[in-house]
Amino acid sequence: MNAEPVPEQESDRPRIGEDPAPTGDTSTALAATLRGAMHVAFLVLPVVGAVRAITADGVPAPLAILCAAVLAVIYLLGSQRALRRGDAGRADTTDLLLPSAPWVLALTAAWMATTFVSPSFVWIAFTLFFLVLFALGPFGGPLALALVALWAIVSPVLGRDEALLGVGEILGPLIGAVFSLVAHAVYRRLLRETDRNRVLVTHLRAAQAELADSERRKGVAEERQRLASDIHDSLAQGLNSIVMLSRAAGAAHPSAAEEFSRIERTARENLADARGLVRDLADRAPRTTLEQALREVIARVEALGPPTRWELRVDGTPIELAPEQVETLHRAAQSLVANVQRHAQAQRCVLTLAWWPDRVSLDVVDDGRGFDPSAVGRAADGAATAPAVRSAGAPAAGPAADASAPDRAEGGDGLRLLRARMDRAGGTVTIDSTPGEGTAVGLALPLRDQEARS
């Protein structure tokens, strides 16, 4: 359409949400290539040395084949150990998977022995140049390289009548040693650059995650501010109007002054809750513990008078919760206690707050008239829905909720919202109720990130 093409120089630049190209692949491929070259060299050079020893030097075939086989077996055994070490996760991606320095020394000693059998095995030194450099470290490697090169030069004349060395016999090992030393240095430099790039990629990903989290927090803050404004402009103002109207009605009708006073007191308490919500939306830090918040819930409902008797029990050692966890259980308890007050017609209701090593649970049990949870689900959602059932062996937890037949739609909304609230917090809701036999609703919330906060 009218979209402008992306400039070519920026097409490979990592964007937010995209993973940068993994730099570990480069080092892994480089190490694999060098290992493959060594495998090929130790497959070809001993065979070539054995063939040349038989044809050019007159070495008996069994002896030449034995020398080549010994070198191949030692190399293969060491390579298998190296691969097992890599599979077990004991090698970095930039490692050549060399099992140990003793293995390289044993391979070098076996090679030196084969050179006494035939000078044709000298050319295996070119692979040993790389092995000693990688296996023996920055100091032992170059020293062993010099010794291997020296042996490759002098071994053809040891025990023989030749007094002079040819130019090729001297320059060949020397050029090979220098080339190996340079190649090793370049390889190590590439590995250091790869490791540095890997660290940079890790930091980049962390920065991307931090930026994404910052954007998320910004969106949450804006939404909370909008909700605070809406609550202040609508709900809080409406409750304030109820307070003023009930006060005026009580003055105009002295015979009903007590009832209007109760309406005013209830409206004031809910107005305080609305204002608290506005404050909490700006600052999530809890002003009270969960136990104190639950006692406030009970105190407010008790102020409305009989018939229900309320009790709070606390089991276990309290643990400091995250602010959002306190808020989740506090609001859930408010909703469920209100349901008991309006619908249950209960004589007694017990809230049990239990602290476990990995969770906190809140049980609210009443002896009211009970209800059918599945019927409430059908009335609220328009479809048959079964209540949440705790799996076998899971702990009991929860507040109580009841709904009379005329108010099932409202109760269904309350339970649906309760489940949604607990789902967002990673918790569970369990409802156990039968008409005429009371109600028990359980809430359980996992204690996440407690070690990080301690």
GROMACS .gro file of C-alpha atoms in nm, residues 126-277:
model
  152
  126PHE     CA    1   4.985  -3.124   1.262
  127THR     CA    2   4.676  -3.239   1.452
  128LEU     CA    3   4.870  -3.264   1.778
  129PHE     CA    4   4.964  -2.898   1.741
  130PHE     CA    5   4.598  -2.799   1.795
  131LEU     CA    6   4.532  -3.057   2.065
  132VAL     CA    7   4.820  -2.953   2.291
  133LEU     CA    8   4.731  -2.584   2.250
  134PHE     CA    9   4.369  -2.638   2.356
  135ALA     CA   10   4.431  -2.898   2.626
  136LEU     CA   11   4.738  -2.767   2.808
  137GLY     CA   12   4.647  -2.402   2.863
  138PRO     CA   13   4.808  -2.070   2.770
  139PHE     CA   14   5.151  -2.161   2.912
  140GLY     CA   15   5.179  -2.537   2.878
  141GLY     CA   16   5.021  -2.535   2.532
  142PRO     CA   17   5.289  -2.328   2.348
  143LEU     CA   18   5.567  -2.514   2.532
  144ALA     CA   19   5.423  -2.852   2.431
  145LEU     CA   20   5.375  -2.716   2.077
  146ALA     CA   21   5.745  -2.632   2.054
  147LEU     CA   22   5.843  -2.977   2.184
  148VAL     CA   23   5.611  -3.155   1.938
  149ALA     CA   24   5.749  -2.944   1.650
  150LEU     CA   25   6.107  -3.016   1.760
  151TRP     CA   26   6.034  -3.388   1.778
  152ALA     CA   27   5.872  -3.379   1.435
  153ILE     CA   28   6.194  -3.226   1.297
  154VAL     CA   29   6.453  -3.448   1.465
  155SER     CA   30   6.266  -3.782   1.485
  156PRO     CA   31   6.327  -3.877   1.117
  157VAL     CA   32   6.708  -3.882   1.173
  158LEU     CA   33   6.711  -4.050   1.515
  159GLY     CA   34   6.865  -4.395   1.491
  160ARG     CA   35   6.953  -4.347   1.126
  161ASP     CA   36   7.267  -4.269   0.929
  162GLU     CA   37   7.149  -3.945   0.779
  163ALA     CA   38   7.351  -3.657   0.918
  164LEU     CA   39   7.159  -3.373   0.757
  165LEU     CA   40   6.796  -3.267   0.749
  166GLY     CA   41   6.627  -3.151   0.435
  167VAL     CA   42   6.477  -2.804   0.411
  168GLY     CA   43   6.128  -2.949   0.380
  169GLU     CA   44   6.173  -3.162   0.690
  170ILE     CA   45   6.258  -2.850   0.890
  171LEU     CA   46   6.024  -2.592   0.740
  172GLY     CA   47   5.721  -2.822   0.730
  173PRO     CA   48   5.685  -2.872   1.107
  174LEU     CA   49   5.788  -2.513   1.179
  175ILE     CA   50   5.531  -2.364   0.940
  176GLY     CA   51   5.267  -2.601   1.074
  177ALA     CA   52   5.342  -2.504   1.434
  178VAL     CA   53   5.330  -2.130   1.357
  179PHE     CA   54   5.007  -2.168   1.162
  180SER     CA   55   4.853  -2.367   1.448
  181LEU     CA   56   4.960  -2.104   1.700
  182VAL     CA   57   4.807  -1.822   1.492
  183ALA     CA   58   4.490  -2.017   1.425
  184HIS     CA   59   4.455  -2.097   1.794
  185ALA     CA   60   4.497  -1.731   1.888
  186VAL     CA   61   4.235  -1.623   1.632
  187TYR     CA   62   3.997  -1.893   1.751
  188ARG     CA   63   4.031  -1.788   2.114
  189ARG     CA   64   3.979  -1.425   2.016
  190LEU     CA   65   3.658  -1.520   1.837
  191LEU     CA   66   3.542  -1.712   2.144
  192ARG     CA   67   3.606  -1.414   2.371
  193GLU     CA   68   3.408  -1.191   2.135
  194THR     CA   69   3.128  -1.447   2.128
  195ASP     CA   70   3.120  -1.465   2.507
  196ARG     CA   71   3.115  -1.086   2.529
  197ASN     CA   72   2.830  -1.070   2.280
  198ARG     CA   73   2.643  -1.332   2.479
  199VAL     CA   74   2.669  -1.115   2.789
  200LEU     CA   75   2.548  -0.813   2.590
  201VAL     CA   76   2.252  -1.012   2.460
  202THR     CA   77   2.165  -1.116   2.815
  203HIS     CA   78   2.174  -0.754   2.927
  204LEU     CA   79   1.966  -0.653   2.625
  205ARG     CA   80   1.701  -0.910   2.706
  206ALA     CA   81   1.694  -0.793   3.067
  207ALA     CA   82   1.652  -0.434   2.949
  208GLN     CA   83   1.371  -0.538   2.716
  209ALA     CA   84   1.195  -0.721   2.998
  210GLU     CA   85   1.237  -0.421   3.228
  211LEU     CA   86   1.099  -0.187   2.961
  212ALA     CA   87   0.801  -0.416   2.900
  213ASP     CA   88   0.734  -0.435   3.273
  214SER     CA   89   0.761  -0.058   3.300
  215GLU     CA   90   0.506  -0.014   3.021
  216ARG     CA   91   0.275  -0.262   3.193
  217ARG     CA   92   0.304  -0.081   3.525
  218LYS     CA   93   0.233   0.248   3.351
  219GLY     CA   94  -0.083   0.104   3.196
  220VAL     CA   95  -0.193  -0.039   3.529
  221ALA     CA   96  -0.135   0.295   3.702
  222GLU     CA   97  -0.339   0.480   3.441
  223GLU     CA   98  -0.625   0.232   3.469
  224ARG     CA   99  -0.618   0.253   3.848
  225GLN     CA  100  -0.631   0.629   3.830
  226ARG     CA  101  -0.933   0.608   3.601
  227LEU     CA  102  -1.108   0.367   3.838
  228ALA     CA  103  -1.031   0.591   4.136
  229SER     CA  104  -1.186   0.887   3.957
  230ASP     CA  105  -1.494   0.686   3.863
  231ILE     CA  106  -1.545   0.558   4.218
  232HIS     CA  107  -1.501   0.906   4.361
  233ASP     CA  108  -1.735   1.073   4.112
  234SER     CA  109  -2.013   0.812   4.120
  235LEU     CA  110  -2.017   0.564   4.407
  236ALA     CA  111  -1.872   0.787   4.678
  237GLN     CA  112  -2.094   1.082   4.584
  238GLY     CA  113  -2.400   0.859   4.581
  239LEU     CA  114  -2.325   0.723   4.927
  240ASN     CA  115  -2.264   1.073   5.055
  241SER     CA  116  -2.609   1.169   4.925
  242ILE     CA  117  -2.762   0.874   5.111
  243VAL     CA  118  -2.598   0.996   5.432
  244MET     CA  119  -2.744   1.344   5.395
  245LEU     CA  120  -3.089   1.217   5.293
  246SER     CA  121  -3.110   0.970   5.581
  247ARG     CA  122  -3.010   1.243   5.826
  248ALA     CA  123  -3.279   1.474   5.692
  249ALA     CA  124  -3.539   1.195   5.693
  250GLY     CA  125  -3.454   1.108   6.054
  251ALA     CA  126  -3.510   1.469   6.158
  252ALA     CA  127  -3.842   1.478   5.971
  253HIS     CA  128  -3.966   1.144   6.109
  254PRO     CA  129  -3.857   1.108   6.475
  255SER     CA  130  -4.047   0.780   6.512
  256ALA     CA  131  -3.815   0.615   6.260
  257ALA     CA  132  -3.502   0.796   6.373
  258GLU     CA  133  -3.329   0.471   6.478
  259GLU     CA  134  -3.383   0.308   6.138
  260PHE     CA  135  -3.264   0.617   5.953
  261SER     CA  136  -2.964   0.634   6.186
  262ARG     CA  137  -2.878   0.276   6.095
  263ILE     CA  138  -2.909   0.362   5.725
  264GLU     CA  139  -2.683   0.662   5.775
  265ARG     CA  140  -2.427   0.456   5.967
  266THR     CA  141  -2.421   0.185   5.700
  267ALA     CA  142  -2.386   0.443   5.423
  268ARG     CA  143  -2.104   0.613   5.612
  269GLU     CA  144  -1.920   0.281   5.650
  270ASN     CA  145  -1.958   0.207   5.280
  271LEU     CA  146  -1.853   0.562   5.198
  272ALA     CA  147  -1.540   0.504   5.406
  273ASP     CA  148  -1.479   0.184   5.208
  274ALA     CA  149  -1.520   0.370   4.880
  275ARG     CA  150  -1.277   0.639   4.990
  276GLY     CA  151  -1.038   0.367   5.106
  277LEU     CA  152  -1.059   0.211   4.761
   0.00000   0.00000   0.00000
